[in-house]
Tab-separated table of C-alpha atoms in Angstrom:
chain	number	residue	atom	x	y	z
A	1030	MET	CA	82.464	130.295	109.664
A	1031	GLU	CA	84.099	133.438	108.252
A	1032	GLU	CA	87.140	133.504	105.509
A	1033	ILE	CA	89.037	135.886	103.617
A	1034	TYR	CA	89.461	135.696	99.950
A	1035	LYS	CA	91.384	137.734	97.616
A	1036	SER	CA	90.051	140.715	99.934
A	1037	ARG	CA	86.876	139.344	99.854
A	1038	ARG	CA	85.409	138.552	103.384
A	1039	ILE	CA	83.250	135.151	103.244
A	1040	GLN	CA	80.801	134.345	105.969
A	1041	THR	CA	78.652	131.245	106.024
A	1042	PHE	CA	75.679	130.238	107.518
A	1043	PRO	CA	74.025	126.770	106.228
A	1044	GLN	CA	70.376	126.603	107.367
A	1045	LEU	CA	68.359	123.271	108.006
A	1046	ASP	CA	65.712	122.421	105.466
A	1047	HIS	CA	62.856	120.600	107.256
A	1048	ASN	CA	61.634	119.248	104.436
A	1049	THR	CA	64.681	117.632	103.322
A	1050	ASP	CA	66.389	117.296	106.556
A	1051	CYS	CA	69.558	118.299	104.809
A	1052	TRP	CA	71.614	121.421	105.267
A	1053	ILE	CA	71.528	124.185	102.530
A	1054	PRO	CA	74.816	125.745	102.133
A	1055	GLN	CA	74.531	129.779	102.022
A	1056	ALA	CA	77.332	132.583	102.010
A	1057	ASP	CA	77.531	136.008	101.804
A	1058	VAL	CA	80.442	137.494	99.930
A	1059	SER	CA	81.179	141.172	101.112
A	1060	TRP	CA	83.933	143.282	99.782
A	1061	ASP	CA	84.798	147.252	99.391
A	1062	GLU	CA	84.286	148.807	96.269
A	1063	GLN	CA	85.507	152.679	95.645
A	1064	GLY	CA	84.537	153.146	99.208
A	1065	LYS	CA	80.981	151.375	99.079
A	1066	GLU	CA	80.322	147.785	100.908
A	1067	ARG	CA	79.252	145.544	98.163
A	1068	ARG	CA	77.422	142.324	98.646
A	1069	HIS	CA	76.416	139.233	97.144
A	1070	LEU	CA	74.337	136.138	98.543
A	1071	LEU	CA	75.014	132.557	97.431
A	1072	ALA	CA	73.132	129.605	98.365
A	1073	GLY	CA	73.681	125.823	97.374
A	1074	PRO	CA	71.739	122.735	96.621
A	1075	SER	CA	68.875	122.048	99.459
A	1076	ASP	CA	68.931	118.121	98.998
A	1077	ARG	CA	72.640	116.869	99.752
A	1078	PHE	CA	74.323	118.098	102.685
A	1079	LYS	CA	73.318	115.860	106.204
A	1080	VAL	CA	76.263	117.359	108.304
A	1081	ILE	CA	76.228	121.098	108.785
A	1082	ASP	CA	80.372	120.841	108.322
A	1083	GLN	CA	80.061	119.675	104.742
A	1084	ALA	CA	77.602	122.341	103.957
A	1085	GLU	CA	79.997	124.827	105.201
A	1086	ILE	CA	82.758	123.860	103.286
A	1087	TYR	CA	80.736	123.823	100.340
A	1088	ALA	CA	79.536	127.270	100.991
A	1089	VAL	CA	82.991	128.531	101.267
A	1090	GLU	CA	84.366	126.812	97.703
A	1091	MET	CA	81.141	128.084	96.178
A	1092	ALA	CA	82.058	131.725	97.240
A	1093	MET	CA	85.553	131.321	96.052
A	1094	ALA	CA	84.623	130.242	93.136
A	1095	TRP	CA	82.223	132.852	92.762
A	1096	ILE	CA	84.944	135.070	93.449
A	1097	ASP	CA	87.093	133.698	90.741
A	1098	ALA	CA	84.720	133.884	88.061
A	1099	GLU	CA	83.756	137.803	89.121
A	1100	LEU	CA	87.663	138.917	88.863
A	1101	MET	CA	88.252	136.966	85.758
A	1102	ASP	CA	85.164	139.226	84.470
A	1103	ASP	CA	86.702	142.390	85.815
A	1104	LEU	CA	89.617	141.191	83.500
A	1105	THR	CA	87.887	140.216	80.671
A	1106	PRO	CA	87.897	143.476	77.722
């Protein structure tokens, strides 16, 4: 799944944890900062999502929350 949020590109890539038989939500957030590509990788819990779609939704929400927090940090003096 790919989504643009506040000029950041979010790509999700859940991975199956064979030990728990659950999907691990993962997201790659990328953006351009002064002509350079920046990236941040995020991963969620490994024991919660039996359905890949749920892991993807969680990954997008996790990435959006991270982006919001980063943008707030940029505004803090």
